[in-house]
PDB file of C-alpha atoms in Angstrom:
ATOM      1  CA  ASN A   1     -18.356 -37.294 -56.388  1.00 87.00           C
ATOM      2  CA  TYR A   2     -19.631 -35.193 -53.509  1.00 92.00           C
ATOM      3  CA  ILE A   3     -18.475 -33.738 -50.201  1.00 95.00           C
ATOM      4  CA  ASP A   4     -20.847 -32.870 -47.344  1.00 93.00           C
ATOM      5  CA  ILE A   5     -20.011 -30.667 -44.388  1.00 95.00           C
ATOM      6  CA  ASP A   6     -22.428 -30.975 -41.499  1.00 94.00           C
ATOM      7  CA  GLY A   7     -22.802 -29.239 -38.157  1.00 95.00           C
ATOM      8  CA  LYS A   8     -25.085 -30.211 -35.276  1.00 92.00           C
ATOM      9  CA  ILE A   9     -25.939 -28.735 -31.901  1.00 91.00           C
ATOM     10  CA  LYS A  10     -27.563 -30.770 -29.115  1.00 85.00           C
ATOM     11  CA  VAL A  11     -29.081 -28.863 -26.234  1.00 81.00           C
ATOM     12  CA  PRO A  12     -29.217 -30.316 -22.708  1.00 77.00           C
ATOM     13  CA  SER A  13     -32.195 -32.613 -22.234  1.00 70.00           C
ATOM     14  CA  SER A  14     -31.745 -34.052 -18.781  1.00 66.00           C
ATOM     15  CA  ASP A  15     -33.434 -33.579 -15.464  1.00 65.00           C
ATOM     16  CA  THR A  16     -30.511 -32.474 -13.311  1.00 61.00           C
ATOM     17  CA  THR A  17     -32.374 -33.258 -10.085  1.00 66.00           C
ATOM     18  CA  LYS A  18     -32.653 -36.939 -11.097  1.00 65.00           C
ATOM     19  CA  GLY A  19     -29.218 -37.253 -12.727  1.00 62.00           C
ATOM     20  CA  LEU A  20     -30.642 -38.445 -16.055  1.00 63.00           C
ATOM     21  CA  GLY A  21     -28.945 -37.849 -19.404  1.00 62.00           C
ATOM     22  CA  THR A  22     -26.289 -35.203 -19.976  1.00 62.00           C
ATOM     23  CA  THR A  23     -26.467 -31.612 -18.790  1.00 68.00           C
ATOM     24  CA  GLY A  24     -24.138 -30.000 -21.327  1.00 75.00           C
ATOM     25  CA  TYR A  25     -24.222 -28.887 -24.922  1.00 82.00           C
ATOM     26  CA  ASP A  26     -22.848 -31.000 -27.808  1.00 85.00           C
ATOM     27  CA  PHE A  27     -21.384 -29.446 -30.961  1.00 93.00           C
ATOM     28  CA  THR A  28     -20.484 -31.798 -33.824  1.00 94.00           C
ATOM     29  CA  LEU A  29     -18.702 -30.880 -37.034  1.00 96.00           C
ATOM     30  CA  SER A  30     -18.362 -33.608 -39.656  1.00 96.00           C
ATOM     31  CA  SER A  31     -17.471 -34.073 -43.288  1.00 97.00           C
ATOM     32  CA  THR A  32     -18.280 -36.956 -45.632  1.00 96.00           C
ATOM     33  CA  ALA A  33     -16.796 -37.622 -49.063  1.00 97.00           C
ATOM     34  CA  TYR A  34     -18.775 -39.752 -51.551  1.00 96.00           C
ATOM     35  CA  TYR A  35     -17.144 -41.440 -54.556  1.00 95.00           C
ATOM     36  CA  TRP A  36     -18.892 -43.391 -57.332  1.00 92.00           C
ATOM     37  CA  VAL A  37     -16.611 -46.198 -58.536  1.00 91.00           C
ATOM     38  CA  SER A  38     -17.767 -49.068 -60.794  1.00 87.00           C
ATOM     39  CA  LYS A  39     -21.415 -49.127 -59.600  1.00 86.00           C
ATOM     40  CA  ASN A  40     -20.357 -48.737 -55.950  1.00 92.00           C
ATOM     41  CA  TRP A  41     -20.618 -45.794 -53.585  1.00 93.00           C
ATOM     42  CA  ILE A  42     -17.506 -45.474 -51.452  1.00 96.00           C
ATOM     43  CA  THR A  43     -17.706 -43.008 -48.574  1.00 96.00           C
ATOM     44  CA  GLY A  44     -15.420 -41.755 -45.871  1.00 97.00           C
ATOM     45  CA  SER A  45     -16.382 -39.552 -42.919  1.00 97.00           C
ATOM     46  CA  VAL A  46     -14.584 -37.748 -40.136  1.00 97.00           C
ATOM     47  CA  ALA A  47     -16.210 -35.983 -37.206  1.00 96.00           C
ATOM     48  CA  TYR A  48     -15.210 -34.086 -34.103  1.00 96.00           C
ATOM     49  CA  ARG A  49     -17.658 -33.749 -31.225  1.00 92.00           C
ATOM     50  CA  LEU A  50     -17.050 -30.950 -28.723  1.00 91.00           C
ATOM     51  CA  ARG A  51     -18.860 -31.581 -25.441  1.00 84.00           C
ATOM     52  CA  SER A  52     -19.362 -29.535 -22.322  1.00 77.00           C
ATOM     53  CA  LYS A  53     -19.766 -30.765 -18.745  1.00 71.00           C
ATOM     54  CA  GLU A  54     -19.303 -34.480 -17.970  1.00 70.00           C
ATOM     55  CA  LEU A  55     -18.379 -35.925 -21.399  1.00 77.00           C
ATOM     56  CA  ILE A  56     -15.026 -35.861 -23.238  1.00 86.00           C
ATOM     57  CA  ASN A  57     -14.507 -34.332 -26.704  1.00 90.00           C
ATOM     58  CA  THR A  58     -14.295 -37.146 -29.250  1.00 92.00           C
ATOM     59  CA  PHE A  59     -13.123 -37.944 -32.769  1.00 95.00           C
ATOM     60  CA  SER A  60     -14.693 -40.526 -35.077  1.00 95.00           C
ATOM     61  CA  VAL A  61     -13.974 -41.897 -38.526  1.00 97.00           C
ATOM     62  CA  THR A  62     -16.108 -44.081 -40.813  1.00 97.00           C
ATOM     63  CA  ALA A  63     -15.539 -45.835 -44.145  1.00 97.00           C
ATOM     64  CA  SER A  64     -18.215 -47.606 -46.174  1.00 97.00           C
ATOM     65  CA  ILE A  65     -19.047 -49.216 -49.476  1.00 97.00           C
ATOM     66  CA  SER A  66     -22.499 -49.890 -50.908  1.00 96.00           C
ATOM     67  CA  ARG A  67     -23.787 -51.362 -54.140  1.00 95.00           C
ATOM     68  CA  THR A  68     -27.155 -51.316 -55.880  1.00 91.00           C
ATOM     69  CA  LEU A  69     -28.220 -54.910 -56.496  1.00 92.00           C
ATOM     70  CA  SER A  70     -31.491 -54.102 -58.310  1.00 92.00           C
ATOM     71  CA  LYS A  71     -33.989 -51.256 -58.577  1.00 90.00           C
ATOM     72  CA  LYS A  72     -35.304 -52.129 -55.128  1.00 94.00           C
ATOM     73  CA  MET A  73     -32.307 -53.700 -53.331  1.00 95.00           C
ATOM     74  CA  SER A  74     -28.895 -52.493 -52.195  1.00 94.00           C
ATOM     75  CA  ALA A  75     -26.321 -53.748 -49.726  1.00 96.00           C
ATOM     76  CA  GLY A  76     -23.130 -52.569 -48.129  1.00 96.00           C
ATOM     77  CA  MET A  77     -20.705 -52.496 -45.246  1.00 96.00           C
ATOM     78  CA  VAL A  78     -19.612 -49.779 -42.815  1.00 95.00           C
ATOM     79  CA  VAL A  79     -16.545 -49.798 -40.545  1.00 95.00           C
ATOM     80  CA  SER A  80     -16.515 -47.137 -37.844  1.00 94.00           C
ATOM     81  CA  TYR A  81     -14.226 -46.033 -35.028  1.00 93.00           C
ATOM     82  CA  LYS A  82     -15.375 -43.748 -32.187  1.00 91.00           C
ATOM     83  CA  GLU A  83     -13.357 -42.449 -29.267  1.00 90.00           C
ATOM     84  CA  ALA A  84     -14.793 -43.064 -25.804  1.00 85.00           C
ATOM     85  CA  PRO A  85     -16.981 -40.210 -24.478  1.00 83.00           C
ATOM     86  CA  GLN A  86     -16.062 -40.929 -20.828  1.00 81.00           C
ATOM     87  CA  SER A  87     -12.932 -42.057 -19.017  1.00 80.00           C
ATOM     88  CA  ILE A  88     -14.839 -45.101 -17.696  1.00 81.00           C
ATOM     89  CA  SER A  89     -15.786 -46.315 -21.205  1.00 80.00           C
ATOM     90  CA  SER A  90     -13.656 -47.544 -24.100  1.00 83.00           C
ATOM     91  CA  ASP A  91     -13.232 -46.628 -27.749  1.00 86.00           C
ATOM     92  CA  THR A  92     -15.434 -48.574 -30.157  1.00 87.00           C
ATOM     93  CA  LEU A  93     -14.577 -50.196 -33.459  1.00 88.00           C
ATOM     94  CA  GLU A  94     -17.419 -51.933 -35.238  1.00 90.00           C
ATOM     95  CA  ASN A  95     -18.458 -53.362 -38.570  1.00 92.00           C
ATOM     96  CA  THR A  96     -22.018 -53.033 -39.891  1.00 93.00           C
ATOM     97  CA  ILE A  97     -23.434 -55.024 -42.807  1.00 95.00           C
ATOM     98  CA  PHE A  98     -26.716 -53.726 -44.221  1.00 95.00           C
ATOM     99  CA  PHE A  99     -29.382 -54.598 -46.771  1.00 96.00           C
ATOM    100  CA  ILE A 100     -31.922 -52.043 -48.010  1.00 95.00           C
ATOM    101  CA  TRP A 101     -35.202 -52.901 -49.690  1.00 96.00           C
ATOM    102  CA  LYS A 102     -37.279 -50.107 -51.260  1.00 94.00           C
ATOM    103  CA  ALA A 103     -40.761 -51.594 -50.983  1.00 91.00           C
ATOM    104  CA  HIS A 104     -42.474 -48.557 -52.550  1.00 87.00           C
ATOM    105  CA  LYS A 105     -41.531 -45.040 -53.577  1.00 86.00           C
ATOM    106  CA  LYS A 106     -42.218 -43.876 -50.030  1.00 92.00           C
ATOM    107  CA  THR A 107     -41.247 -46.898 -47.907  1.00 95.00           C
ATOM    108  CA  LYS A 108     -37.790 -48.336 -47.319  1.00 94.00           C
ATOM    109  CA  TYR A 109     -36.663 -51.169 -45.015  1.00 96.00           C
ATOM    110  CA  SER A 110     -33.074 -51.343 -43.768  1.00 96.00           C
ATOM    111  CA  PHE A 111     -31.852 -54.592 -42.194  1.00 96.00           C
ATOM    112  CA  TYR A 112     -28.487 -54.431 -40.469  1.00 94.00           C
ATOM    113  CA  PHE A 113     -26.065 -56.605 -38.529  1.00 93.00           C
ATOM    114  CA  ILE A 114     -23.357 -55.122 -36.288  1.00 89.00           C
ATOM    115  CA  LYS A 115     -20.199 -56.855 -35.107  1.00 87.00           C
ATOM    116  CA  GLY A 116     -18.199 -55.184 -32.338  1.00 82.00           C
ATOM    117  CA  LEU A 117     -14.497 -55.474 -33.118  1.00 79.00           C
ATOM    118  CA  LYS A 118     -12.988 -53.634 -30.153  1.00 71.00           C
ATOM    119  CA  ASP A 119     -15.711 -53.041 -27.541  1.00 58.00           C
ATOM    120  CA  LEU A 120     -16.208 -56.448 -25.912  1.00 57.00           C
ATOM    121  CA  LYS A 121     -19.682 -55.439 -24.703  1.00 62.00           C
ATOM    122  CA  LEU A 122     -20.970 -55.515 -28.285  1.00 64.00           C
ATOM    123  CA  ASP A 123     -20.473 -58.936 -29.804  1.00 77.00           C
ATOM    124  CA  TRP A 124     -23.300 -59.118 -32.365  1.00 84.00           C
ATOM    125  CA  ALA A 125     -26.418 -57.007 -32.820  1.00 86.00           C
ATOM    126  CA  SER A 126     -29.060 -56.689 -35.510  1.00 91.00           C
ATOM    127  CA  GLY A 127     -31.991 -54.472 -36.289  1.00 94.00           C
ATOM    128  CA  LEU A 128     -34.617 -53.249 -38.703  1.00 94.00           C
ATOM    129  CA  GLN A 129     -35.298 -49.632 -39.579  1.00 94.00           C
ATOM    130  CA  VAL A 130     -38.434 -48.616 -41.485  1.00 94.00           C
ATOM    131  CA  SER A 131     -38.374 -45.253 -43.295  1.00 93.00           C
ATOM    132  CA  TYR A 132     -41.450 -43.568 -44.746  1.00 91.00           C
ATOM    133  CA  HIS A 133     -41.052 -40.461 -46.926  1.00 86.00           C
ATOM    134  CA  TRP A 134     -43.985 -38.238 -47.729  1.00 85.00           C
TER     135      TRP A 134
END
């Protein structure tokens, strides 16, 4: 069993003359607990994001379970809730199902499917992430 505590700072990256991106700083503090139960990793995360300028401070929570299917395959599910960062947007609640294939020691493919449960703009989505470690 493990517990991570993580902090992040995002500096402004927008061109204020063109109104692109956000012009304020972001500070995020999060913690994740990992539990190994009967060949499954169960995790739970909480985070608070403090934002300056045009975005609202937000809270998020995530719960997940994953299982190793073989030496090269694993699968799992993540349920996450995020508060809306602006008054014109809504909170999101979504479910992600993922499959991971470790093709080699250095290469990993992650296939995922997302189902929006609260935000009506996100019905279904899918994707592929390729990770290479050197």
